[in-house]
Structures are given as C-alpha cells and as structure tokens.
Short mmCIF file of C-alpha atoms in Angstrom, two decimals:
data_model
loop_
_atom_site.label_atom_id
_atom_site.label_comp_id
_atom_site.label_asym_id
_atom_site.label_seq_id
_atom_site.Cartn_x
_atom_site.Cartn_y
_atom_site.Cartn_z
CA UNK A 12 88.34 76.63 100.61
CA UNK A 13 88.62 78.70 103.77
CA UNK A 14 89.30 82.45 103.74
CA UNK A 15 92.86 83.46 104.46
CA UNK A 16 91.99 86.00 107.13
CA UNK A 17 89.45 85.76 109.92
CA UNK A 18 87.34 88.75 110.80
CA UNK A 19 88.93 91.01 113.42
CA UNK A 20 87.26 91.80 116.76
CA UNK A 21 85.98 95.10 115.31
CA UNK A 22 83.48 93.08 113.27
CA UNK A 23 81.64 91.81 116.38
CA UNK A 24 78.12 93.18 116.34
CA UNK A 25 78.07 93.69 112.57
CA UNK A 26 75.12 92.27 110.68
CA UNK A 27 77.66 90.45 108.47
CA UNK A 28 79.81 89.12 111.33
CA UNK A 29 78.56 85.57 110.74
CA UNK A 30 76.75 85.95 107.42
CA UNK A 31 79.65 87.62 105.58
CA UNK A 32 82.64 85.67 104.34
CA UNK A 33 86.35 86.46 104.58
CA UNK A 34 87.98 89.77 105.38
CA UNK A 35 90.49 92.07 103.64
CA UNK A 36 92.24 95.20 104.78
CA UNK A 37 93.16 97.76 102.10
CA UNK A 38 96.12 97.03 99.87
CA UNK A 39 98.83 99.37 98.64
CA UNK A 40 100.90 102.00 100.40
CA UNK A 41 99.34 104.27 102.98
CA UNK A 42 99.49 107.85 101.74
CA UNK A 43 99.33 106.87 98.06
CA UNK A 44 98.30 109.78 95.82
CA UNK A 45 95.68 107.58 94.15
CA UNK A 46 93.15 105.62 96.21
CA UNK A 47 90.40 103.42 94.77
CA UNK A 48 87.39 102.46 96.88
CA UNK A 49 85.01 99.70 95.81
CA UNK A 50 81.90 98.11 97.28
CA UNK A 51 82.77 94.80 98.94
CA UNK A 52 84.79 91.64 98.49
CA UNK A 53 83.96 89.03 95.90
CA UNK A 54 84.73 85.31 96.23
CA UNK A 55 88.39 85.49 95.20
CA UNK A 56 89.03 88.49 97.40
CA UNK A 57 87.40 86.85 100.43
CA UNK A 58 89.58 83.75 100.01
CA UNK A 59 92.84 85.62 99.43
CA UNK A 60 92.22 88.46 101.91
CA UNK A 61 93.02 91.16 99.37
CA UNK A 62 90.71 93.62 97.59
CA UNK A 63 90.26 93.66 93.83
CA UNK A 64 92.11 90.53 92.76
CA UNK A 65 89.18 88.73 91.12
CA UNK A 66 87.66 89.54 87.71
CA UNK A 67 86.97 93.19 88.65
CA UNK A 68 90.52 93.43 89.92
CA UNK A 69 91.78 92.18 86.59
CA UNK A 70 89.89 94.95 84.84
CA UNK A 71 91.28 97.50 87.29
CA UNK A 72 94.84 96.22 86.77
CA UNK A 73 94.50 96.46 82.98
CA UNK A 74 93.11 100.00 83.20
CA UNK A 75 95.97 101.05 85.47
CA UNK A 76 98.54 99.47 83.15
CA UNK A 77 97.08 101.27 80.11
CA UNK A 78 97.25 104.54 82.06
CA UNK A 79 100.89 103.91 82.94
CA UNK A 80 100.16 103.47 86.65
CA UNK A 81 101.76 100.69 88.65
CA UNK A 82 99.17 98.91 90.78
CA UNK A 83 101.54 98.58 93.74
CA UNK A 84 101.68 102.39 93.83
CA UNK A 85 97.93 102.86 94.50
CA UNK A 86 95.80 102.19 97.58
CA UNK A 87 92.76 99.94 97.13
CA UNK A 88 89.99 99.53 99.69
CA UNK A 89 86.28 98.67 99.97
CA UNK A 90 83.43 100.22 101.94
CA UNK A 91 82.65 96.70 103.23
CA UNK A 92 85.63 94.57 104.17
CA UNK A 93 84.04 91.13 103.77
CA UNK A 94 81.96 89.32 101.14
CA UNK A 95 78.20 89.69 101.75
CA UNK A 96 76.03 86.61 101.25
CA UNK A 97 75.59 85.91 97.53
CA UNK A 98 77.49 89.14 96.80
CA UNK A 99 74.29 90.96 97.80
CA UNK A 100 74.97 94.33 99.39
CA UNK A 101 73.18 97.07 97.46
CA UNK A 102 69.59 97.17 98.71
CA UNK A 103 70.16 94.34 101.20
CA UNK A 104 68.70 94.65 104.68
CA UNK A 105 72.25 94.66 106.11
CA UNK A 106 73.71 97.25 103.67
CA UNK A 107 73.61 100.37 105.89
CA UNK A 108 74.69 98.58 109.04
CA UNK A 109 77.60 96.77 107.35
CA UNK A 110 78.84 100.00 105.72
CA UNK A 111 78.60 101.82 109.08
CA UNK A 112 80.51 99.06 110.88
CA UNK A 113 83.24 98.99 108.23
CA UNK A 114 83.83 102.75 108.49
CA UNK A 115 86.41 101.89 111.15
CA UNK A 116 88.55 100.30 108.39
CA UNK A 117 87.82 102.86 105.67
CA UNK A 118 88.24 106.12 107.63
CA UNK A 119 91.98 105.66 108.27
CA UNK A 120 92.49 105.02 104.53
CA UNK A 121 90.68 108.24 103.62
CA UNK A 122 92.58 110.22 106.25
CA UNK A 123 95.87 108.98 104.76
CA UNK A 124 95.13 110.42 101.30
CA UNK A 125 97.54 113.36 100.86
CA UNK A 126 96.28 116.86 100.06
CA UNK A 127 97.28 116.39 96.43
CA UNK A 128 95.75 112.89 96.32
CA UNK A 129 92.64 111.61 94.56
CA UNK A 130 89.99 109.15 95.74
CA UNK A 131 88.24 107.26 92.95
CA UNK A 132 85.02 105.48 93.88
CA UNK A 133 84.29 102.32 91.96
CA UNK A 134 80.51 102.10 91.75
CA UNK A 135 77.47 103.77 93.22
CA UNK A 136 77.63 102.09 96.63
CA UNK A 137 81.18 103.37 97.22
CA UNK A 138 80.24 106.85 95.96
CA UNK A 139 77.19 107.00 98.27
CA UNK A 140 79.14 105.67 101.25
CA UNK A 141 81.91 108.21 100.88
#
C-alpha cells in the first residue's frame, strides 16, 4: 500500500527524504489549548497521512476519552513527520538531522499554542527535541 501523502519539497536534503516513508502534517485545530507531540510516524500513520492513528493512537484516544477530552479538540504532531526505516529513530545515524529538518513543520505548531495552552511530549525523543 502506498502512503496517502508524498513528502513536500521541504523534505529535500533530509537524511530520510528517500529512506523515510509517508508524511503527515499535524492534526487538530491550530491554537488548541492542548498539544501532544510524539516521535515519528508508524506504519498506519505513514499510510494514512495522519499522526497517532495506529496502536499508540488508540491508546492516546482512550486516555483522552477517559479524561473527558475530545480528540478533535487537541493538536497532535510529531518531531519527525515521516516513518523512519524500521521505525528506527532514537539512536539512529539520521536522528539529529531528521529532527532538525522537521523543525520547519513543528515550529509553527508550537508557536500556535496559546499562552494558557499546554504541550505534552509523548516520549523521550519528543521531550529532548522540544
């Protein structure tokens, strides 16, 4: 199955431009008071072109539901907007370069968080990158 979205021109020169798979922009409304940032896309996300819809996304959706939060009301992004080879990002030779290249997609998301908003990092890679 082919990914839904091709990589944009901003990915040219990235170490994952040809090795990475798929692409997804953040989901949810810009300016949401709650923003989640994960590591990178998994297989399902790369195919669909949407972050956190695979198994990890299911867990996130259940946690949000239990907390009384509607998923469409939150912003969800990743520090890397494609799926690295074999889901290997942390400690990979391309990790730092891919994160740096994808800042162009993450920075606008972070700038859109309102003053009373919260950014929740999902994992150590996201925490370190932010």
